[in-house]
CSV table of C-alpha atoms and ligand atoms in Angstrom, one decimal:
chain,number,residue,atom,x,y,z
A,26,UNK,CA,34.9,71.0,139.5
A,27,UNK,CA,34.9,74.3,138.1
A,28,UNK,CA,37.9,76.6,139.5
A,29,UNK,CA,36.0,79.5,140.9
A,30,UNK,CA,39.4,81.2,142.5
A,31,UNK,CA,40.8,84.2,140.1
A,32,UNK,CA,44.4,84.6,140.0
A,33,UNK,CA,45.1,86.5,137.1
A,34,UNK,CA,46.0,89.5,138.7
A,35,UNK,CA,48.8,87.3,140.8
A,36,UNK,CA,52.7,87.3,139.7
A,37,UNK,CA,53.2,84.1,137.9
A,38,UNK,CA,55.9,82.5,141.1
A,39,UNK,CA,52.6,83.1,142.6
A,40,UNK,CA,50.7,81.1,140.0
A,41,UNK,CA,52.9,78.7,139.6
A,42,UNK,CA,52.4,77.5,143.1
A,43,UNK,CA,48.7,78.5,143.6
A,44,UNK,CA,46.6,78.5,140.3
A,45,UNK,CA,45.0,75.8,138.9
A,46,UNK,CA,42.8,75.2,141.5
A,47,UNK,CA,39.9,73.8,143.3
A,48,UNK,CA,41.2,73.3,146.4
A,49,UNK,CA,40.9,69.6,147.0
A,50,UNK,CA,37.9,68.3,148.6
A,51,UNK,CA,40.0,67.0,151.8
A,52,UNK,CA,42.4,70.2,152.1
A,53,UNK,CA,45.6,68.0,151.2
A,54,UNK,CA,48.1,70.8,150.2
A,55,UNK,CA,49.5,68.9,146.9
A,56,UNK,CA,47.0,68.4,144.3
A,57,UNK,CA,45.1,64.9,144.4
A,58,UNK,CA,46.2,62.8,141.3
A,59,UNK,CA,43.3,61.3,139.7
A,60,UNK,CA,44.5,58.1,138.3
A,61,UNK,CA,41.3,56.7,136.3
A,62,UNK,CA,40.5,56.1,133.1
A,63,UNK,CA,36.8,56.6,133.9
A,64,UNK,CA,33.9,58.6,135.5
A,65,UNK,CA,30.6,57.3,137.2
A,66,UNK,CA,27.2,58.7,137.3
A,67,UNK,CA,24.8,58.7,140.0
A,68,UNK,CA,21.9,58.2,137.4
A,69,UNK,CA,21.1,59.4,133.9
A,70,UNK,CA,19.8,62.6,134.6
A,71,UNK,CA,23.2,63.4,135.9
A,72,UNK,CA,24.6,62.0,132.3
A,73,UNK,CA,22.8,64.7,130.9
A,74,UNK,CA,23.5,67.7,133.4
A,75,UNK,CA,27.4,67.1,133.2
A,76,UNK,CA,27.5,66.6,129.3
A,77,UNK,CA,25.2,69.9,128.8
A,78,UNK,CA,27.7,71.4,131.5
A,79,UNK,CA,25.3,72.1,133.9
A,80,UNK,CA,27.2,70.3,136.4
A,81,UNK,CA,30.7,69.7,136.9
A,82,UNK,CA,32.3,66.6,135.9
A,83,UNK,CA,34.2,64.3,133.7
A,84,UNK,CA,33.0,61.8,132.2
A,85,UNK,CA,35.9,59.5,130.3
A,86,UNK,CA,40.0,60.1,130.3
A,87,UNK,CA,40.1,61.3,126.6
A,88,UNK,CA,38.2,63.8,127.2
A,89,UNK,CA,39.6,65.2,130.4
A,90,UNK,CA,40.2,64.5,133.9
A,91,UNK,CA,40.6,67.0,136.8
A,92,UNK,CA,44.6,66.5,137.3
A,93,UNK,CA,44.8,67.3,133.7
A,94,UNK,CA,42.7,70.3,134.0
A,95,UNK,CA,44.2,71.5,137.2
A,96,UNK,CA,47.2,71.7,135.0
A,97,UNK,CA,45.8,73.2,131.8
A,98,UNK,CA,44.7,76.3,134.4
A,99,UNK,CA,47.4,76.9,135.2
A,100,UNK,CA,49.2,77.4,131.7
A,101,UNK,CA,46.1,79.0,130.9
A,102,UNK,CA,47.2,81.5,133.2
A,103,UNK,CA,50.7,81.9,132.5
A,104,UNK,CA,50.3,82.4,129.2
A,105,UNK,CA,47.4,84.7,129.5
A,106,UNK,CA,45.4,82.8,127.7
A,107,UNK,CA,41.9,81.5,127.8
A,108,UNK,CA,41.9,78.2,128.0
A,109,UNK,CA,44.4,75.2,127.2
A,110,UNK,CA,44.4,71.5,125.8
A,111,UNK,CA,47.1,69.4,127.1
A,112,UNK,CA,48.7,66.1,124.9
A,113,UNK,CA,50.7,63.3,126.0
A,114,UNK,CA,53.9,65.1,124.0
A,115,UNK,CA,55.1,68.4,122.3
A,116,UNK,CA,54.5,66.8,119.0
A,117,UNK,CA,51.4,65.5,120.1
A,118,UNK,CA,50.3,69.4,120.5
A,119,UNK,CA,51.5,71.0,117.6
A,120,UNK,CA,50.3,68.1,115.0
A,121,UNK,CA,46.4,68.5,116.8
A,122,UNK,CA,46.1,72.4,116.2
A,123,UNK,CA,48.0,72.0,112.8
A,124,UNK,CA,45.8,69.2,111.8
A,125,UNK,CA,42.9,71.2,113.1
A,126,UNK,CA,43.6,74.4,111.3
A,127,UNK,CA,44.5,73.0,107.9
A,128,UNK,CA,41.4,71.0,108.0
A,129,UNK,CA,40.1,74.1,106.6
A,130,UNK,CA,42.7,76.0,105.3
A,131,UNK,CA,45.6,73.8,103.8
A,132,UNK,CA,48.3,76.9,103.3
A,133,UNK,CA,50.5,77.3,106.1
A,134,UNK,CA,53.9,79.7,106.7
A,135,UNK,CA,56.6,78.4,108.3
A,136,UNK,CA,60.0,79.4,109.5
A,137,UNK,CA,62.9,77.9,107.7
A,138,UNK,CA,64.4,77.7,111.1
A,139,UNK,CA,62.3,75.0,113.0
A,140,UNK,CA,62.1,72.3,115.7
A,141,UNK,CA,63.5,68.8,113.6
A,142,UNK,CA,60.3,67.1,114.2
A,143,UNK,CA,57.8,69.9,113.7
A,144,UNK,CA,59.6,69.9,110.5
A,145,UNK,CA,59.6,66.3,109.8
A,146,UNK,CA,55.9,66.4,110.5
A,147,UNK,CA,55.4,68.9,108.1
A,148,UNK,CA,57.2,67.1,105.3
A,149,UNK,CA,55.7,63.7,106.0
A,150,UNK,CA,51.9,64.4,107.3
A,151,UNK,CA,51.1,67.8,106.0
A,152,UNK,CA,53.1,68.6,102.7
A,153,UNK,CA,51.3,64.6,101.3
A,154,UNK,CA,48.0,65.3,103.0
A,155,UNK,CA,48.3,68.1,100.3
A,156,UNK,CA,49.1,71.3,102.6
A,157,UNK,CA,50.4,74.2,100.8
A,158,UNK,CA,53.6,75.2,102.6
A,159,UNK,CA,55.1,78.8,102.2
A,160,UNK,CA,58.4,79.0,103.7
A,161,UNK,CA,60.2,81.6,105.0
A,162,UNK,CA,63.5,83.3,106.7
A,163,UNK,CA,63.1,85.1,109.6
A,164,UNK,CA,66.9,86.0,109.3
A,165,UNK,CA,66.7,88.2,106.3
A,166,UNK,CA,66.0,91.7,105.4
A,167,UNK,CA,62.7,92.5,104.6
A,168,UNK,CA,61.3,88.7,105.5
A,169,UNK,CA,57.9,90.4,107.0
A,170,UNK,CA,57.2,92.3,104.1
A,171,UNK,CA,58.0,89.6,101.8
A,172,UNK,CA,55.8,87.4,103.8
A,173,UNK,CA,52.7,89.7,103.5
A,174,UNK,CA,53.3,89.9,99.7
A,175,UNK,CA,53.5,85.7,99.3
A,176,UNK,CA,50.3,85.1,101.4
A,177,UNK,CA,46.7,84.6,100.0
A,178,UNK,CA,43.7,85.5,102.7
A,179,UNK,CA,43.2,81.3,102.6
A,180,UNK,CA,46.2,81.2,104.8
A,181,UNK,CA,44.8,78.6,107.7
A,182,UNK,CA,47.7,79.9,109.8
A,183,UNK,CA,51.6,81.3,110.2
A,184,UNK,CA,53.6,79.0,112.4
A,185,UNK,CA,57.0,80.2,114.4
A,186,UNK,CA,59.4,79.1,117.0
A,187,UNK,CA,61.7,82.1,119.2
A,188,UNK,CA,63.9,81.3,120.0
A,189,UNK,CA,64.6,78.7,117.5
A,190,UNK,CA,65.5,75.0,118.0
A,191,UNK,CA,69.0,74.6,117.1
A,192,UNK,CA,70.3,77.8,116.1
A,193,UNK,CA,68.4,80.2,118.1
A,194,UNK,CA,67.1,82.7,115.8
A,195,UNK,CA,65.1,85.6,117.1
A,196,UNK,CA,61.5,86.0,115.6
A,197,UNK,CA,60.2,89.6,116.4
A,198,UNK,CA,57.0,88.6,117.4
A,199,UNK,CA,54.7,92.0,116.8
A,200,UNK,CA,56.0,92.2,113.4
A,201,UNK,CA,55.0,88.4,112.6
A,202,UNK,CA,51.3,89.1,114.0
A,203,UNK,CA,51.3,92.5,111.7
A,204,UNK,CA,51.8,90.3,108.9
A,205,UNK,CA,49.3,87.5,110.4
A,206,UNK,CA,46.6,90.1,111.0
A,207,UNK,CA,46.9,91.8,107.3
A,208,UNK,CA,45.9,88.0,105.9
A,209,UNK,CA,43.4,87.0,108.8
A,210,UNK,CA,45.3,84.3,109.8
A,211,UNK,CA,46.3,83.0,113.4
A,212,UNK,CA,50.0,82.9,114.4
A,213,UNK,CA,50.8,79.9,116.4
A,214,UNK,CA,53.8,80.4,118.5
A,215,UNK,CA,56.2,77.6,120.1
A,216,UNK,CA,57.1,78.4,123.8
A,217,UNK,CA,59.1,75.9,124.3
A,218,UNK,CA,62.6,77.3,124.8
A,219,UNK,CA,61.7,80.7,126.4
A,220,UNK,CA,58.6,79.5,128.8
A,221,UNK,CA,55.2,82.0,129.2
A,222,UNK,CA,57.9,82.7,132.5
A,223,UNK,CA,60.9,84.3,129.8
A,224,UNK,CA,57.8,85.6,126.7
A,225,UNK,CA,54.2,85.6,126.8
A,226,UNK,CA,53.3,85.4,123.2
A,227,UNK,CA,50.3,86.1,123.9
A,228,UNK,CA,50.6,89.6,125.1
A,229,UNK,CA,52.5,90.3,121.7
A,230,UNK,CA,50.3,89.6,119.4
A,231,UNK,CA,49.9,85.6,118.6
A,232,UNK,CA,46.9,83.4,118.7
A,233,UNK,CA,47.6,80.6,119.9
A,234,UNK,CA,51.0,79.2,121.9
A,235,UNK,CA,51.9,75.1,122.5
A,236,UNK,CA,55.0,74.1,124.4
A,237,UNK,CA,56.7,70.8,124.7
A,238,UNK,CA,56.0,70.3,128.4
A,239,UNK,CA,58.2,67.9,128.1
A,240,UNK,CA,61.1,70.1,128.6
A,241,UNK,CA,61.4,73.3,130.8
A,242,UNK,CA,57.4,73.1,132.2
A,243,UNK,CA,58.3,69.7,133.5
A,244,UNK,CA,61.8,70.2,134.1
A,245,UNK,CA,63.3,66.9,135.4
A,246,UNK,CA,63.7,64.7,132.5
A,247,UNK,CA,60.6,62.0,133.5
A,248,UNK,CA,58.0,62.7,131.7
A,249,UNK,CA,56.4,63.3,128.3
A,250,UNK,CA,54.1,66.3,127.4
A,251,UNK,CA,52.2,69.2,125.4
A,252,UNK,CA,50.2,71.9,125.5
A,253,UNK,CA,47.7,74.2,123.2
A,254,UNK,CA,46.5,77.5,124.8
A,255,UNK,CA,44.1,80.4,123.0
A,256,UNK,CA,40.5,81.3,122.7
A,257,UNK,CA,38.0,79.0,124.7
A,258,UNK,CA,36.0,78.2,121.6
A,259,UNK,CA,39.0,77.2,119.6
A,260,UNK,CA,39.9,75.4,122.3
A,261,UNK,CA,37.0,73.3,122.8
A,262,UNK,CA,36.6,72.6,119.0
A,263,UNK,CA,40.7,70.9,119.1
A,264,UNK,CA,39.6,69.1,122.2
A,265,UNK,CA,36.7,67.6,121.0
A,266,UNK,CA,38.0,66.8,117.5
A,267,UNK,CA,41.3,65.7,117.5
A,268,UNK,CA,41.7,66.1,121.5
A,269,UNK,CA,39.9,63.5,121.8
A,270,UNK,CA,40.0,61.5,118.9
A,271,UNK,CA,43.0,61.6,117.7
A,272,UNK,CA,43.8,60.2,120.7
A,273,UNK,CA,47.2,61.7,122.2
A,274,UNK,CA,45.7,62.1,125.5
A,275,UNK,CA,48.2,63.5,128.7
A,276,UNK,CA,48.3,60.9,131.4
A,277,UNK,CA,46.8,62.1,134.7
A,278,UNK,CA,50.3,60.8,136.5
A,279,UNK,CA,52.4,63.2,134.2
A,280,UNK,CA,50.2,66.2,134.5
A,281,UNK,CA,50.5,66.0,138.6
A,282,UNK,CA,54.1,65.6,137.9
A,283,UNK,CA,53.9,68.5,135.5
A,284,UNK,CA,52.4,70.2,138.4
A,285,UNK,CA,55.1,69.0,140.9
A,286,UNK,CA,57.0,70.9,138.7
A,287,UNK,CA,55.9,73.9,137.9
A,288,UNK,CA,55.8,75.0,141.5
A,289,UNK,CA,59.6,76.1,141.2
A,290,UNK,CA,59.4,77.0,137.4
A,291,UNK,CA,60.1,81.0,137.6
A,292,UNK,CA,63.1,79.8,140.3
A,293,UNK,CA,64.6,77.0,137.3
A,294,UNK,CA,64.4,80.0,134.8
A,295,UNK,CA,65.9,82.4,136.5
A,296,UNK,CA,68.9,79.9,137.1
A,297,UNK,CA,68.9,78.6,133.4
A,298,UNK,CA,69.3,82.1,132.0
A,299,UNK,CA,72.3,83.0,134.8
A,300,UNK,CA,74.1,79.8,133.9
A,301,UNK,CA,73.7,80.3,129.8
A,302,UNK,CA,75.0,83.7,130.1
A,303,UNK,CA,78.1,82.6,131.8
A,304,UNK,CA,78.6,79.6,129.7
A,305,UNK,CA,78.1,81.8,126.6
A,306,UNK,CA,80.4,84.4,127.8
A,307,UNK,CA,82.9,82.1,128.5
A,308,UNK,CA,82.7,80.2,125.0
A,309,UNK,CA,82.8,83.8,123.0
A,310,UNK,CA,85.9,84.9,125.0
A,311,UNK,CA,87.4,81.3,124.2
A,312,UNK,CA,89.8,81.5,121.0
A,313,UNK,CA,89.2,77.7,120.2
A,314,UNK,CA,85.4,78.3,119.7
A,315,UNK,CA,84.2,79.4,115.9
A,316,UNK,CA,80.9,81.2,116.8
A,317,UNK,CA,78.1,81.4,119.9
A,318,UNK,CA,74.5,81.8,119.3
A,319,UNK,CA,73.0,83.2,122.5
A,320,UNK,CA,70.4,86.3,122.4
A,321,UNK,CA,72.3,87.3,125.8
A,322,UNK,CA,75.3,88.7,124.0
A,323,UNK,CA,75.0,91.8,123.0
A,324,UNK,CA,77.1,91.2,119.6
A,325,UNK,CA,74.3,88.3,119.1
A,326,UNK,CA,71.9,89.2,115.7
A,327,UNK,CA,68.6,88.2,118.0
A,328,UNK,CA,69.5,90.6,121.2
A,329,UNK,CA,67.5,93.6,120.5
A,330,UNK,CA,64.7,92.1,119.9
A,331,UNK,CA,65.1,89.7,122.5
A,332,UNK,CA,66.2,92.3,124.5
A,333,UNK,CA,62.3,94.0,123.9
A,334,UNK,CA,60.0,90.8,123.8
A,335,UNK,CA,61.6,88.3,126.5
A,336,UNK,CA,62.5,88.7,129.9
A,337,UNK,CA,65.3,87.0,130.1
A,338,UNK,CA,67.4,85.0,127.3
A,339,UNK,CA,66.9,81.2,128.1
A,340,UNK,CA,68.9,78.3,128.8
A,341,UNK,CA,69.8,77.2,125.8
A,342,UNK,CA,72.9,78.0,123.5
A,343,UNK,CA,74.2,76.8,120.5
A,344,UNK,CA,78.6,77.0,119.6
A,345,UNK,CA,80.8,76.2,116.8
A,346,UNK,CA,83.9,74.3,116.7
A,347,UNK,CA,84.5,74.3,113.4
A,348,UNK,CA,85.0,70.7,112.2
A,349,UNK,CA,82.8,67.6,113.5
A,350,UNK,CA,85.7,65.7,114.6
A,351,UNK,CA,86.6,68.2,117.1
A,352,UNK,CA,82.6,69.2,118.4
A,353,UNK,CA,82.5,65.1,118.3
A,354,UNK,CA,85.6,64.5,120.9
A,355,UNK,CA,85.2,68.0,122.9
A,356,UNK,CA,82.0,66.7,123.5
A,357,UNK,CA,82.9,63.1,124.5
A,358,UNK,CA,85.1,64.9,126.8
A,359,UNK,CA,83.0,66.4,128.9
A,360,UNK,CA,82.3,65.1,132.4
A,361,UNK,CA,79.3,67.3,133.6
A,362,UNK,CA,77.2,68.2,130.2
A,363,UNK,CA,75.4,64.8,129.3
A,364,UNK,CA,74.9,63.8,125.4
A,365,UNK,CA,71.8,63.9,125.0
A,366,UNK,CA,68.3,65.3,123.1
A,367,UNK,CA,66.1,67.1,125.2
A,368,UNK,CA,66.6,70.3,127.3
A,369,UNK,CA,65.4,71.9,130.3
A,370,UNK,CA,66.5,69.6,132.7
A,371,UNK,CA,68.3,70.0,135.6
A,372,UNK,CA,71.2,68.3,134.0
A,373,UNK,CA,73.0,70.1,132.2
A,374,UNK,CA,73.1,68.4,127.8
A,375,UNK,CA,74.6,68.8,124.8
A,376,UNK,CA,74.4,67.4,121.3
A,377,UNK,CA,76.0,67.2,118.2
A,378,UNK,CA,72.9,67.9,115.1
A,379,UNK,CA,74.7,66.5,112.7
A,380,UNK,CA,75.2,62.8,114.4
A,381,UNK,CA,72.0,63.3,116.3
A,382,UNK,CA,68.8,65.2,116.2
A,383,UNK,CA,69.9,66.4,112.0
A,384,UNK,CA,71.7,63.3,111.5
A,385,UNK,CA,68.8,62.7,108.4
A,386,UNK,CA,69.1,65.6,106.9
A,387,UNK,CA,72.4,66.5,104.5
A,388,UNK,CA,74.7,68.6,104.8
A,389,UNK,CA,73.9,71.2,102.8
A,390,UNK,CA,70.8,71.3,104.2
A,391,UNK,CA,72.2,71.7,107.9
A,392,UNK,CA,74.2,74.4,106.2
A,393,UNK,CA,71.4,76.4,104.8
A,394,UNK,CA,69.9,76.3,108.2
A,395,UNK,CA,73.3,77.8,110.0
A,396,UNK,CA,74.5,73.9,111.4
A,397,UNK,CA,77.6,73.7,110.2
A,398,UNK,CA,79.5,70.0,110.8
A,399,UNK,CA,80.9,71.8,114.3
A,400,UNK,CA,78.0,72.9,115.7
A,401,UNK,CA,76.8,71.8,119.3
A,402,UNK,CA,73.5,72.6,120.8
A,403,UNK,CA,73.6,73.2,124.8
A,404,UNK,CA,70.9,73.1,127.3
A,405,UNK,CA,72.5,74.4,130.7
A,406,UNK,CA,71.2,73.1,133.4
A,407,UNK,CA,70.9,74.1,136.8
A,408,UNK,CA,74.6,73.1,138.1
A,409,UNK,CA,76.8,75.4,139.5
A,410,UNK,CA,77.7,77.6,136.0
A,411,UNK,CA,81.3,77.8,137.3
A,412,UNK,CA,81.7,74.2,137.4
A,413,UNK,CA,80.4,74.2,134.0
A,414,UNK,CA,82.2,76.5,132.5
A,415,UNK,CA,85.2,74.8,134.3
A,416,UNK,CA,84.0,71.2,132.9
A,417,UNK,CA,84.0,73.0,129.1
A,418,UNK,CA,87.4,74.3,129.9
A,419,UNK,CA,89.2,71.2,130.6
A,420,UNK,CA,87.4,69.4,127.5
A,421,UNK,CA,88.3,72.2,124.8
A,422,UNK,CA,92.2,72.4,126.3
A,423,UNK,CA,92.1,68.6,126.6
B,519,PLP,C1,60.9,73.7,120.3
B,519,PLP,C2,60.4,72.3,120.4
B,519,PLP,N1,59.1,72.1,120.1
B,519,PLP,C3,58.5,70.9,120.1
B,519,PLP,C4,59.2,69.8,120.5
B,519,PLP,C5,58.6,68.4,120.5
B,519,PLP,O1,58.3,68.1,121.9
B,519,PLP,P1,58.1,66.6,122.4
B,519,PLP,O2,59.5,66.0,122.3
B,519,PLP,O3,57.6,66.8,123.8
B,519,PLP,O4,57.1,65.9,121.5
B,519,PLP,C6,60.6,69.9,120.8
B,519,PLP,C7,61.4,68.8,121.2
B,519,PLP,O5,62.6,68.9,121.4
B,519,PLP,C8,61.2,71.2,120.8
B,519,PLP,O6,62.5,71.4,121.0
């Protein structure tokens, strides 16, 4: 069923609780999960209306299924974008529409500063599959122009993450699409950390936006997901080519929990970006902590331009301790922050990159990317930030 409400012009708290649509055939006020793998047909002739979209329908799980769509709505409209593909993970998303646009264009720019597994993904799928990768550092002078300079009009796209996964660079997002316009190519943006709630990459200029649902857009640590939003006919190209055959297909269950929510989304955000300001105040007043990289502060390298493309900073922070003995046991010591990968969850986590998520890299290659052996990656959660901050206390004294 096609969703013939229009709630663009609503707020998104608004959205998150009313877009997506149809309303369900019965009037029950949660959306229906539609737990099937398949679709019947009346008769043949109906085969042929629904596939020629003359009718509404769906027709087998792969291809879509009207939980799934209910939710890829309502990102749609978040992220004011056109349409949206959802996959069964984060990575599931961003390998799809990388696969997709290399297909044609193998050259693709990249951050230095990256997401471990977008990175790994790069290294082992596209770098053998004999992509062309141009590399590049947001965090020095002149990286845009430099950029423009090093790219050939065969560019099949420009990749970037803002805030960056673990060290939370800033990427000014209007100068990226500058230099993605001058070559013609599209600028993929990862969402994950700020949410279309926090930055609406969109709006500033990029052509296509995934998230790892999995994280804040689900946020409560059950489920799996991902998410490809731009132009409708992009989008129905991914989904019919490596949508569907590739084969990382959402589940209808997580896509109603994904649903479930969203509903209090803009609340969860707002409450993540209070807490991580309080806990990254705290840690840059403390004397026993090295460095803090939050685009709240005002001392941080990323504010200003956080400052002008996000509304609000996030949830996650990054610290320093120095030495990886001390981030090890000042970790181990705290009582409230889990150790764990994964953010946005109500719980508030913390990890250690270099015995975790970086563990494969080396060290000099965490230190080129600003992880030095003390270096602890926080996603605060949605406890009380003074019993937080009070939790952190106790560990770094202990
Ligand atoms: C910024 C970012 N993008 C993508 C992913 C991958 O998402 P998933 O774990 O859902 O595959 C992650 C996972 O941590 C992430 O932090």
């Amino acid at each position: 069923m096609k969703n013939k409400k229009n709630y663009t012009s609503l707020r998104p708290s608004t959205k998150c609780i009313h877009a997506g649509g149809p309303e369900d055939p019965w009037r029950a006020l949660t959306p229906p999960l539609y737990q099937t793998s398949t679709f019947t047909f009346q008769d043949f002739d109906q085969v042929d209306r629904v596939l020629k979209g003359e009718e509404d329908g769906f027709v087998y799980g792969r291809m879509g299924n009207p939980t799934t769509d209910r939710f890829e709505k309502l990102v749609s409209e978040l992220e004011e974008g056109e349409k949206t593909r959802s996959f069964a993970s984060g990575m599931g998303a961003i390998s799809a529409i990388l696969i997709h646009l290399a297909k044609k264009h193998p050259e693709i720019a990249f951050p230095k500063v990256l997401y471990g597994g977008t990175r790994a993904f790069i290294e082992q799928y596209l770098i053998p599959s004999g992509c062309l990768i141009h590399w590049f550092d947001p965090r020095e002078e002149g990286w845009d122009e430099e950029l423009s300079r090093r790219l050939s009009p065969d560019t099949g796209a420009i990749f970037a993450e803002t805030p960056s996964n673990p060290v939370m660079t800033v990427i000014d997002l209007e100068k990226l699409s500058s230099v993605a316009k001058k070559v013609g190519a599209p600028l993929v943006v990862d969402n994950t950390f700020a949410t279309p709630i926090l930055q609406k990459p969109l709006v500033l200029g990029a052509d296509i936006v995934v998230h790892s649902a999995t994280k804040y857009l689900g946020g409560h640590g059950d489920l799996l997901g991902g998410t490809v939003t731009g132009k409708a006919s992009l989008i129905d190209r991914l989904s019919f080519e490596e949508g569907s055959y590739l084969g990382a297909t959402l589940s209808p269950f997580n896509a109603w929990l994904l649903l479930r929510g969203m509903k209090t989304l803009p609340l969860r955000m707002d409450a993540h970006c209070r807490g991580a300001m309080m806990v990254a105040e705290f840690l840059s007043g403390h004397p026993g902590v090295k460095s803090v990289h939050y685009p709240g502060l005002s001392k941080d390298p990323g504010h200003k331009i956080a400052s002008s493309q996000m509304k609000g900073f996030g949830g996650m922070l990054s610290f320093s301790l120095g030495d990886d003995q001390r981030a090890r046991r000042v970790a181990s010591g705290l009582e409230l922050f889990k150790i764990a990968v994964s953010l946005g969850d109500p719980e508030s986590l913390i990890e250690h990159p270099a015995s975790l998520s970086h563990r494969q890299m080396t060290a000099e290659e965490r230190m080129a990317l600003g992880i030095d052996p003390g270096f602890l990656r926080v996603s605060v959660g949605l406890e009380d930030p003074e019993d937080l901050v009070l939790d952190l206390k106790r560990a770094l004294e202990r």
